[in-house]
GROMACS .gro file of C-alpha atoms in nm:
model
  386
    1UNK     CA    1  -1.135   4.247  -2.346
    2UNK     CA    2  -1.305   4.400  -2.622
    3UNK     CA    3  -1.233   4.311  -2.989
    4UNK     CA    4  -1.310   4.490  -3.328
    5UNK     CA    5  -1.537   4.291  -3.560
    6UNK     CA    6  -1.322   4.156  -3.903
    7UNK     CA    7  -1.562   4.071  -4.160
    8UNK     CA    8  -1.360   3.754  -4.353
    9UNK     CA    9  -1.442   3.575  -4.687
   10UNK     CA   10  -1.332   3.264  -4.805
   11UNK     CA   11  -1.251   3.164  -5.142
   12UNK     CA   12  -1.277   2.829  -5.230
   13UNK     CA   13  -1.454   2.601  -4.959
   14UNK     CA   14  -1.321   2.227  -5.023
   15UNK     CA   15  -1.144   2.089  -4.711
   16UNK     CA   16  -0.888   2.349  -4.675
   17UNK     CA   17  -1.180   2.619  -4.678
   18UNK     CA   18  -1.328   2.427  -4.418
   19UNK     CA   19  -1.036   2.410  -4.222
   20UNK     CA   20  -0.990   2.819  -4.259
   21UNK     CA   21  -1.319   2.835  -4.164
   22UNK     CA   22  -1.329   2.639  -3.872
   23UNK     CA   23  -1.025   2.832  -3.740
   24UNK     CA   24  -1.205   3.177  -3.818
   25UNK     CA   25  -1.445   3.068  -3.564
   26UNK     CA   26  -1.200   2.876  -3.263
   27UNK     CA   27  -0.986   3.143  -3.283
   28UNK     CA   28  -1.087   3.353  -2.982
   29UNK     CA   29  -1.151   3.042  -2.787
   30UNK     CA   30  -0.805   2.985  -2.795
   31UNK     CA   31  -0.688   3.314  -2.827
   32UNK     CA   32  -0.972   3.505  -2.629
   33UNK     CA   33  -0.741   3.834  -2.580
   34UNK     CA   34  -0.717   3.877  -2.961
   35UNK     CA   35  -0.750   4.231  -3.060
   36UNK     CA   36  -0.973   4.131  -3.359
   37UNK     CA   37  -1.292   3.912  -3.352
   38UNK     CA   38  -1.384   3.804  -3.692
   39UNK     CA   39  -1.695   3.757  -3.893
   40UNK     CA   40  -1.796   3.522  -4.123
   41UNK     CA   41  -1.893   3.754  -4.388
   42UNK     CA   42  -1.905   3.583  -4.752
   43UNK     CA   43  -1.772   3.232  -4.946
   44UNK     CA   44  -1.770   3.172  -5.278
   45UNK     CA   45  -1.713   2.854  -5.444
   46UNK     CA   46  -1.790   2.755  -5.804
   47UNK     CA   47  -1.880   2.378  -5.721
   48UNK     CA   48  -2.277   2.441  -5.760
   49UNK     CA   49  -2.447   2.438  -5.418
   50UNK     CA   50  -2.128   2.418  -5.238
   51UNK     CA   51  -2.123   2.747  -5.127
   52UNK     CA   52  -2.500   2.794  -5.005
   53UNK     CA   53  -2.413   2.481  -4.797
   54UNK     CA   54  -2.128   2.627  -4.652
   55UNK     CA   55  -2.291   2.958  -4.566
   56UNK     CA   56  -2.586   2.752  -4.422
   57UNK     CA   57  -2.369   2.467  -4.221
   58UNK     CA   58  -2.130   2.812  -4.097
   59UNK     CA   59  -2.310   3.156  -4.093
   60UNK     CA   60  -2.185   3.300  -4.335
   61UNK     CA   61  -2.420   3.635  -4.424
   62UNK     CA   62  -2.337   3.570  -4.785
   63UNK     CA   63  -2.250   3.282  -5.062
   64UNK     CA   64  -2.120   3.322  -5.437
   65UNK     CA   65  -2.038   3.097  -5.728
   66UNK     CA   66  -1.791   3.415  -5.829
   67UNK     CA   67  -1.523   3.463  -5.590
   68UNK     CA   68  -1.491   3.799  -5.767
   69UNK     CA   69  -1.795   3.905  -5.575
   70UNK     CA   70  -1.610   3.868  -5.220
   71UNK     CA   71  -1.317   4.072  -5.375
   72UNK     CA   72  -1.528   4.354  -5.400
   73UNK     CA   73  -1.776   4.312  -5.107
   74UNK     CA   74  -1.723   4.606  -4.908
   75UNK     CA   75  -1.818   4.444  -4.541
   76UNK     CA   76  -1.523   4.196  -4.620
   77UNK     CA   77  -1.218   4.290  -4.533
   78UNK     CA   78  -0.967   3.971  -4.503
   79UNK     CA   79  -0.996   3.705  -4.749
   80UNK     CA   80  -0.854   3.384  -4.718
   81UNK     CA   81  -0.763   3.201  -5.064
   82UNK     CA   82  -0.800   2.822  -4.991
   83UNK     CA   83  -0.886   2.768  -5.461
   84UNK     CA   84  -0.662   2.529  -5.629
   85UNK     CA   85  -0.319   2.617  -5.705
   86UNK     CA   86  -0.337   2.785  -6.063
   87UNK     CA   87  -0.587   3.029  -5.917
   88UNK     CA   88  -0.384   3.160  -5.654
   89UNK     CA   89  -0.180   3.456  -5.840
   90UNK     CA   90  -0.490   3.559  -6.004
   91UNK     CA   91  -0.730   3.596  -5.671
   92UNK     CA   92  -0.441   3.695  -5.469
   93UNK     CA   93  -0.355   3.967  -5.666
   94UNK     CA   94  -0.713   4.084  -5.718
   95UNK     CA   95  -0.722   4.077  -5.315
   96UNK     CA   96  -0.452   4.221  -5.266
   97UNK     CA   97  -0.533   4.482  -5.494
   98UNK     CA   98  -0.864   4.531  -5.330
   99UNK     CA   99  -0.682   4.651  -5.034
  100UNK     CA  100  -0.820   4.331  -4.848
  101UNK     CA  101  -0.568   4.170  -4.635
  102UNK     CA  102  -0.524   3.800  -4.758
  103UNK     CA  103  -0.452   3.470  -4.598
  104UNK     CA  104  -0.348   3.218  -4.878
  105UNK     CA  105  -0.233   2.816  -4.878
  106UNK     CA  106   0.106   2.727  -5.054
  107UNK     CA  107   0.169   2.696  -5.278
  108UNK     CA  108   0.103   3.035  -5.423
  109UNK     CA  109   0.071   2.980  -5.805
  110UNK     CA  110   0.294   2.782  -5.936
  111UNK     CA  111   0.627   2.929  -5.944
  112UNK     CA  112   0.800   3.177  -5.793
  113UNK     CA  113   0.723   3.454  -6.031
  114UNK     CA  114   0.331   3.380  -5.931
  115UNK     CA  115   0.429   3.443  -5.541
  116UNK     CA  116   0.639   3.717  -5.606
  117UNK     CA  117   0.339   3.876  -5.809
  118UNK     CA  118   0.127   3.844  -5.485
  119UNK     CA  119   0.353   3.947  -5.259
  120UNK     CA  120   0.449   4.273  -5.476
  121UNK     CA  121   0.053   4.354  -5.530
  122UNK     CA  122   0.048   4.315  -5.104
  123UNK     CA  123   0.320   4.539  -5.099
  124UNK     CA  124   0.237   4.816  -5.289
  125UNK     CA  125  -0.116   4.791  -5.078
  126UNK     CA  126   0.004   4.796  -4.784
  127UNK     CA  127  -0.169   4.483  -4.657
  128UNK     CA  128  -0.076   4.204  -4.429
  129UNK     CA  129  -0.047   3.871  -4.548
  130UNK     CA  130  -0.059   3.465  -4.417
  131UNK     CA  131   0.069   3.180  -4.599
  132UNK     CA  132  -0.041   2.793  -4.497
  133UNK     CA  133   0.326   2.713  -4.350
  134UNK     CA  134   0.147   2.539  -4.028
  135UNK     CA  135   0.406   2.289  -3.945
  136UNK     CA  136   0.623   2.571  -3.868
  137UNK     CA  137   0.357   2.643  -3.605
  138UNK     CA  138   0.405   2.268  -3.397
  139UNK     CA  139   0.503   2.381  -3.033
  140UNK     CA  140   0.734   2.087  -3.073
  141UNK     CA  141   0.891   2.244  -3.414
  142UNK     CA  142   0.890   2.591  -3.253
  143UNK     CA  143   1.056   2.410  -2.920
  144UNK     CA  144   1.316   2.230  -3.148
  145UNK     CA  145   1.372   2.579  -3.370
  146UNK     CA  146   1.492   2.735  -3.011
  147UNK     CA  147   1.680   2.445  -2.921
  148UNK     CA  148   1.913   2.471  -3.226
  149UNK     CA  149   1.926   2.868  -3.161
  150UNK     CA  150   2.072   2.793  -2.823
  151UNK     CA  151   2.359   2.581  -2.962
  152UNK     CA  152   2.225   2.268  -2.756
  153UNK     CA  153   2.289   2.046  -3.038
  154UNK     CA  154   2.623   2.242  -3.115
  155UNK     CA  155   2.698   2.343  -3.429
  156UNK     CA  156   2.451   2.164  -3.713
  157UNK     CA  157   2.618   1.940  -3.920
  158UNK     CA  158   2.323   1.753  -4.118
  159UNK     CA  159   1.941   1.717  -4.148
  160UNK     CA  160   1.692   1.525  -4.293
  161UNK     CA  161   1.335   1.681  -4.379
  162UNK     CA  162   1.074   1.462  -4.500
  163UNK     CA  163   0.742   1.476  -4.599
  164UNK     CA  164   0.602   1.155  -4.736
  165UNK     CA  165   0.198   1.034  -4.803
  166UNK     CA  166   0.016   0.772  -4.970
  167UNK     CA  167  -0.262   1.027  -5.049
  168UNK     CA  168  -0.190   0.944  -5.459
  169UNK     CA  169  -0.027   0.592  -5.427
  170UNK     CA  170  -0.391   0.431  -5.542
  171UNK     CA  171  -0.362   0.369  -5.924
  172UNK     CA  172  -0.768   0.456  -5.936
  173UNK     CA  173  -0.700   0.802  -5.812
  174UNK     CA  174  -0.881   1.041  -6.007
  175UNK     CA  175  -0.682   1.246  -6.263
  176UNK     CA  176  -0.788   1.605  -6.077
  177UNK     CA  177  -0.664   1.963  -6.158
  178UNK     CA  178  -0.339   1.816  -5.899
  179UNK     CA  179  -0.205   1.623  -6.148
  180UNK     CA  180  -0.209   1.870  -6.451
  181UNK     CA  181   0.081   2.086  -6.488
  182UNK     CA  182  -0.113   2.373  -6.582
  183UNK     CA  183  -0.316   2.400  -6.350
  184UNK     CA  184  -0.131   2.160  -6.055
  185UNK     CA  185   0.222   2.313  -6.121
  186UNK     CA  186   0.528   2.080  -6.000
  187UNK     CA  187   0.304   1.820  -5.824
  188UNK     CA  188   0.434   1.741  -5.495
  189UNK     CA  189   0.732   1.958  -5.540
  190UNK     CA  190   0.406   2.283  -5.446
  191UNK     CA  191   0.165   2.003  -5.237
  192UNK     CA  192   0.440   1.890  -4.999
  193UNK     CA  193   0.780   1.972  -5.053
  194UNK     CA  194   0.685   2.355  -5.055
  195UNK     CA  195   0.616   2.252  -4.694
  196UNK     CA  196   0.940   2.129  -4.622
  197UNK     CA  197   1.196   2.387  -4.786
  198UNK     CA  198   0.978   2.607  -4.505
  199UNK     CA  199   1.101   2.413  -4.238
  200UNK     CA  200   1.416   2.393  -4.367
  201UNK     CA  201   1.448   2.762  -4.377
  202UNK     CA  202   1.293   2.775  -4.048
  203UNK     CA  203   1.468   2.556  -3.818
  204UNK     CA  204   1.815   2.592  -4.045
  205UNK     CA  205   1.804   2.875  -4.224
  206UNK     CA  206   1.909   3.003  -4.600
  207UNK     CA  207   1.987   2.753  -4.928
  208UNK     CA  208   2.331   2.818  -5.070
  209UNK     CA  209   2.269   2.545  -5.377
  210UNK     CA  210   2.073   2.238  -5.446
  211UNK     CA  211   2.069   1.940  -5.673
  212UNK     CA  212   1.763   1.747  -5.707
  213UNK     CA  213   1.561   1.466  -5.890
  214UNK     CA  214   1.191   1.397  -5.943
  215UNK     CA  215   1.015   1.135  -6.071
  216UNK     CA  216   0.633   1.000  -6.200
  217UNK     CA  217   0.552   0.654  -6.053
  218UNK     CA  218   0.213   0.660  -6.128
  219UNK     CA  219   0.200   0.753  -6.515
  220UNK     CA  220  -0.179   0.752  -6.618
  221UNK     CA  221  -0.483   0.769  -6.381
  222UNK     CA  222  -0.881   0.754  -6.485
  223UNK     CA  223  -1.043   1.059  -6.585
  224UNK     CA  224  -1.349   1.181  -6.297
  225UNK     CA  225  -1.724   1.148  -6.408
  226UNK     CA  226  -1.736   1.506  -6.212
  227UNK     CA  227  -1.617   1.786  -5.990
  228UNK     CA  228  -1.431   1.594  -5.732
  229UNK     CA  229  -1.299   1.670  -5.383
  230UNK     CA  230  -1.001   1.565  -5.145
  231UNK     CA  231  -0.811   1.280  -5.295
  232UNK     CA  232  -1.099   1.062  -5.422
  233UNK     CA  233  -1.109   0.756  -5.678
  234UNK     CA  234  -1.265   0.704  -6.044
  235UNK     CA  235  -1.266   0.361  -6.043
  236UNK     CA  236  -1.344   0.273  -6.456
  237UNK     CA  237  -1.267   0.635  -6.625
  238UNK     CA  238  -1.152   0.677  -6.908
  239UNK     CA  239  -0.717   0.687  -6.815
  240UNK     CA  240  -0.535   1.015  -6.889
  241UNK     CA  241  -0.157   1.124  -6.861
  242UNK     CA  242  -0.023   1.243  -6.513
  243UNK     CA  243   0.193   1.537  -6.613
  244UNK     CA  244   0.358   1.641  -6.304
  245UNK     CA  245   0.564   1.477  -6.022
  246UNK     CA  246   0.529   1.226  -5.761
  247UNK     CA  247   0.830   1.254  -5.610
  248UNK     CA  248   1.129   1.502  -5.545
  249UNK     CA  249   1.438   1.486  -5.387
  250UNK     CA  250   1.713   1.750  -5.307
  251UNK     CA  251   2.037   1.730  -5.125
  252UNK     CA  252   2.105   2.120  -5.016
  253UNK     CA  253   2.379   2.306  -4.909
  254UNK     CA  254   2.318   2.516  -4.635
  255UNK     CA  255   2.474   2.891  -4.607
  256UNK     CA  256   2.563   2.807  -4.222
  257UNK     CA  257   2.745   2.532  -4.381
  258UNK     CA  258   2.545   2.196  -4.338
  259UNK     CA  259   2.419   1.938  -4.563
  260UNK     CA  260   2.068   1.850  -4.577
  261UNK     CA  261   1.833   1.626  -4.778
  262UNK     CA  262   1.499   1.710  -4.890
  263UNK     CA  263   1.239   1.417  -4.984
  264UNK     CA  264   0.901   1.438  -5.086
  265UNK     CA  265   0.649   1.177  -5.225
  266UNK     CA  266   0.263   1.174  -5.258
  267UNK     CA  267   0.248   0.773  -5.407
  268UNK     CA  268   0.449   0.661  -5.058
  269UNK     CA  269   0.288   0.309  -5.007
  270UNK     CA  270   0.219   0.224  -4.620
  271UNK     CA  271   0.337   0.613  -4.529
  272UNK     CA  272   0.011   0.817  -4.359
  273UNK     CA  273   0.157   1.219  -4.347
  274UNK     CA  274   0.519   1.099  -4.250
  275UNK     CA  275   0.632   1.435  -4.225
  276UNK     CA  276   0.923   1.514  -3.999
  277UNK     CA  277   1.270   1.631  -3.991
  278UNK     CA  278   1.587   1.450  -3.830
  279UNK     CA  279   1.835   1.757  -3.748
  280UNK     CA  280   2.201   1.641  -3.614
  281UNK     CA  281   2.473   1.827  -3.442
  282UNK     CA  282   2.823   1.855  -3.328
  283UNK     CA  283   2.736   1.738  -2.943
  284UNK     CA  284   2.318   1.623  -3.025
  285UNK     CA  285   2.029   1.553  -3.243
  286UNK     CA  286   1.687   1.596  -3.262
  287UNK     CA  287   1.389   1.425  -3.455
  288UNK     CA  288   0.992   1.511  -3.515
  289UNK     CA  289   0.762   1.296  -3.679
  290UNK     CA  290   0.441   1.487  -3.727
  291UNK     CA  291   0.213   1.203  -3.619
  292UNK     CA  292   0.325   1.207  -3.265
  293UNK     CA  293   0.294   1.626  -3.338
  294UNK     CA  294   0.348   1.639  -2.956
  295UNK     CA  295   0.639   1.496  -2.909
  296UNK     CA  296   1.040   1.529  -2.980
  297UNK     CA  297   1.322   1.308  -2.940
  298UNK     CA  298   1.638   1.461  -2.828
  299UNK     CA  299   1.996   1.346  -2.770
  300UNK     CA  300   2.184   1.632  -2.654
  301UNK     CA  301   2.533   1.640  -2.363
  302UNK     CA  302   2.882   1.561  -2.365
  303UNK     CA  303   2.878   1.170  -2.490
  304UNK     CA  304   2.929   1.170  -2.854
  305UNK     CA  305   2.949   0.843  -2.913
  306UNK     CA  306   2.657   0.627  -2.765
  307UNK     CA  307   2.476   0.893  -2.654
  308UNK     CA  308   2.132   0.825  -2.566
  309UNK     CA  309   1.834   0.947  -2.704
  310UNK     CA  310   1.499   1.049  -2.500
  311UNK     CA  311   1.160   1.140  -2.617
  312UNK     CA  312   1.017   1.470  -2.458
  313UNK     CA  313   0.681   1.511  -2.423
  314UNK     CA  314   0.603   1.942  -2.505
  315UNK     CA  315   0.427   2.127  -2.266
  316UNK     CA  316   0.290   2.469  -2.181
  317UNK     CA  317   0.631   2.639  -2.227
  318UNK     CA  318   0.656   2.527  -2.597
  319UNK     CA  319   0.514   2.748  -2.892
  320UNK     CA  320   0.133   2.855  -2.861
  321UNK     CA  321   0.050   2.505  -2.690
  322UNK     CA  322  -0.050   2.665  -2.343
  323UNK     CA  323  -0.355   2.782  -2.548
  324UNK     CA  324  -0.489   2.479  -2.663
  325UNK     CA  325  -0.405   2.217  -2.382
  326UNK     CA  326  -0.288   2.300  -1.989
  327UNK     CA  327  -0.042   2.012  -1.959
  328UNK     CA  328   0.259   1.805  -2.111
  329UNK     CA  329   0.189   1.511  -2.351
  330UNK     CA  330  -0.191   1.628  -2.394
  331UNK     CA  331  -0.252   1.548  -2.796
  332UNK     CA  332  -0.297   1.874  -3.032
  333UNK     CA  333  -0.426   1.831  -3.390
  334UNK     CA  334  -0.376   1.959  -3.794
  335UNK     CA  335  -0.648   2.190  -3.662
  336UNK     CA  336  -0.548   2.339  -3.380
  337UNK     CA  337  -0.210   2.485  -3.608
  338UNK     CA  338  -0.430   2.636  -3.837
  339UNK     CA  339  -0.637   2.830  -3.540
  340UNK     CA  340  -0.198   2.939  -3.447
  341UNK     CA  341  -0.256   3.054  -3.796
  342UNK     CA  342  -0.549   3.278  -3.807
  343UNK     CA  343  -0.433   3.429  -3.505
  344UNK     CA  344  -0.124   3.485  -3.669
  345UNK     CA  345  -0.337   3.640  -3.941
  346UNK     CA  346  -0.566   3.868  -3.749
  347UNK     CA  347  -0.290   3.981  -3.521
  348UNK     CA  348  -0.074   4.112  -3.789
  349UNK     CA  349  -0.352   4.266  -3.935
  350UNK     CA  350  -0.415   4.470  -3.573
  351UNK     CA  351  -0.037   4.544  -3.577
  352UNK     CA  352   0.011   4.607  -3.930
  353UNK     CA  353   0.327   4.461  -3.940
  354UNK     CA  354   0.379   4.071  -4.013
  355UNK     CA  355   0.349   3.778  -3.766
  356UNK     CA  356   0.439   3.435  -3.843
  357UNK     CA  357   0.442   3.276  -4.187
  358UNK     CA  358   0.413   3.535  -4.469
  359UNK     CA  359   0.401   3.600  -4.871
  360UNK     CA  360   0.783   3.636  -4.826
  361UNK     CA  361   0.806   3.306  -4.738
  362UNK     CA  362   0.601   3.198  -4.995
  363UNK     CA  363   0.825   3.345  -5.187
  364UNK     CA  364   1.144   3.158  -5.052
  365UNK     CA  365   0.995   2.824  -5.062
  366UNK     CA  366   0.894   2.883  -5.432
  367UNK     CA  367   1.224   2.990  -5.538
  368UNK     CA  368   1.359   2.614  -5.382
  369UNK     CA  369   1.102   2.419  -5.565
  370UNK     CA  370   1.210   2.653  -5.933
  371UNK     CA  371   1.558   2.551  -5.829
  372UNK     CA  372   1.459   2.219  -5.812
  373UNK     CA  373   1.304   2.201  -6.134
  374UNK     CA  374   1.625   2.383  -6.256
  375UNK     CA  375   1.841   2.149  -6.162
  376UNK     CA  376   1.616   1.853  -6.288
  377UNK     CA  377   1.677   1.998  -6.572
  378UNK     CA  378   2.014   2.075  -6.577
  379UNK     CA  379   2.135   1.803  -6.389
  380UNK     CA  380   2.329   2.071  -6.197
  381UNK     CA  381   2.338   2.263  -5.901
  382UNK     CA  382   2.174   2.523  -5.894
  383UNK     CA  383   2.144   2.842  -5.625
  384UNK     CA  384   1.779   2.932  -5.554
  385UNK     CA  385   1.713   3.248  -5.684
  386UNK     CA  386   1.533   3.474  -5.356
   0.00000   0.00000   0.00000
């Protein structure tokens, strides 16, 4: 089939530019009658050599320390914004702006206002837009989101999303930009719990209210020597204040009616990306943990009480998994949702209308973490404000 060439920046090439990267070019493997075929075209990064190495380790034709110059490169036209948080509203906008169509992580900015910004700059210029939602993505979410559609849990009653790590539980990890308000926003209310009010919206739908609590277990951590990347340690630094949160918890009331709780925590001793939802029904249940990604377990008839529950291996017939593997209980990877991503990405920009995760989104999930915060503060419920 033939494609149209995309030429695609990057902004920002620590892991998560990387991992855009690396889906830019598996894409069409996966996906090989995608309409679009894109190019690597220019990165910028303002760690020094970081992005010659990336355009020499991936191809791209051209490398910046001023993301500013892919912005208004005229061969580029989709961006993907993988900076740190603060940045987001800023080189979204300007992208956006540009008439460039932009694929951004979550959260973007640090509050709602900062996502609504983006998406209104998209809007007015008429571009299409990708947000970093890639659990959503899971054949086995996507399998469980059509399950609950079907009524084969009945009506839902209750749920349980959780996303816990251990990726800040070391009392050496370096004090980054993550763990300054002003440039980190809510901590792991925007790092993981953005992640899960997605889901929540996803597989349940809308948040009526909320009432929530955070807290800071690890208070002060040592200053780095350096630029640092990923979650790394500065063992002997000089110890500064961690301003934002290490935990968050939230127990929601659904519009359809259910109850559901809402847990984050980045300093979760022993927990390695225990991210995962427990949804329960009138007549069933289902569970994901996202380090069996492949798998669910289901309880689902006309029992009630004692009725069993059975773990089902996903297949071909669940979500986009047919493209990556040809068989039942063959293992996909983090990776392989963000190439469900990009294609996402590039086939909305073909279409011109939206496919899969978008700024709106963004949006939603950012008005649940603000309502968080808000009733933190409050020590009330509060409605998020969409």
């Amino acid at each position: 089939m033939s494609s149209r060439p995309l030429g695609v920046g990057v902004i920002g090439f620590g892991w998560m530019g990387r991992v855009h990267t690396q889906a830019y070019a598996r894409v069409r493997h996966h996906f090989p009658e995608l309409p679009l075929r894109p190019i690597l075209t220019a990165v910028a990064d303002d760690v020094p050599g970081r992005a010659a190495e990336a355009a020499e380790n991936y191809g791209f034709a051209g490398h910046t320390t001023d993301w500013r110059d892919v912005v208004a490169d005229p061969a580029v036209e989709a961006v993907s914004v993988t900076a740190p948080n603060f940045l987001h509203r800023e080189i979204g906008t300007a992208v956006a702006r540009a008439g460039k169509h932009l694929w951004i992580e979550k959260p973007v900015g640090l509050t709602r206002d900062d996502a609504a910004a983006v998406a209104e700059a998209a809007a007015a210029a008429d571009v299409r837009t990708a947000v970093g939602f890639n659990y959503r993505h899971a054949p086995a979410v996507v399998q469980a989101r059509e399950m609950i559609a079907a009524g084969e849990l009945g009506t839902v009653t209750h749920a349980r999303v959780r996303f816990f790590s251990d990726y800040a539980a070391h009392p050496d990890g370096a004090l980054s930009w993550r763990f300054d308000r002003a440039r980190g926003g809510n901590g792991v209310l925007g790092d993981l719990a953005s992640h899960a009010a997605d889901l929540v919206w996803f597989l349940l739908g809308d948040i009526a209210s909320l009432v929530a609590d955070t807290a800071v277990f690890v208070p002060e951590r040592p200053r780095p020597a350096g630029a640092t990347s990923g979650h790394s340690r500065a063992t002997g630094g000089e110890r500064g204040p961690v301003e934002n949160e290490d935990y968050a918890s939230a127990q929601l009331r659904l519009v359809s009616g259910a109850r559901a709780t809402l847990e984050a925590s980045r300093v979760a001793v022993g927990e390695q990306n225990a991210y995962g939802f427990e949804i329960h029904g009138t007549a069933g249940a289902v569970t994901w943990d996202f380090r069996r990604m492949n798998e669910l377990v289901v309880g689902r008839g006309t029992a009630y009480q004692d009725q069993p529950m059975s773990t089902v291996f996903v297949g071909p017939g669940a979500g986009d998994y047919a493209a990556f593997q040809p068989g039942s209980a063959s293992a996909m990877g983090y990776d392989d949702l963000k190439v469900i991503e990009a294609r996402n990405f590039l086939q909305s920009v073909h279409d011109a209308r939206p496919v899969g995760a978008t700024i709106v989104d963004a949006v939603r999930s950012a008005a649940v973490l603000d309502a968080m915060v808000e009733s933190v503060n409050s020590g009330a419920w509060t409605a998020p404000r969409m």
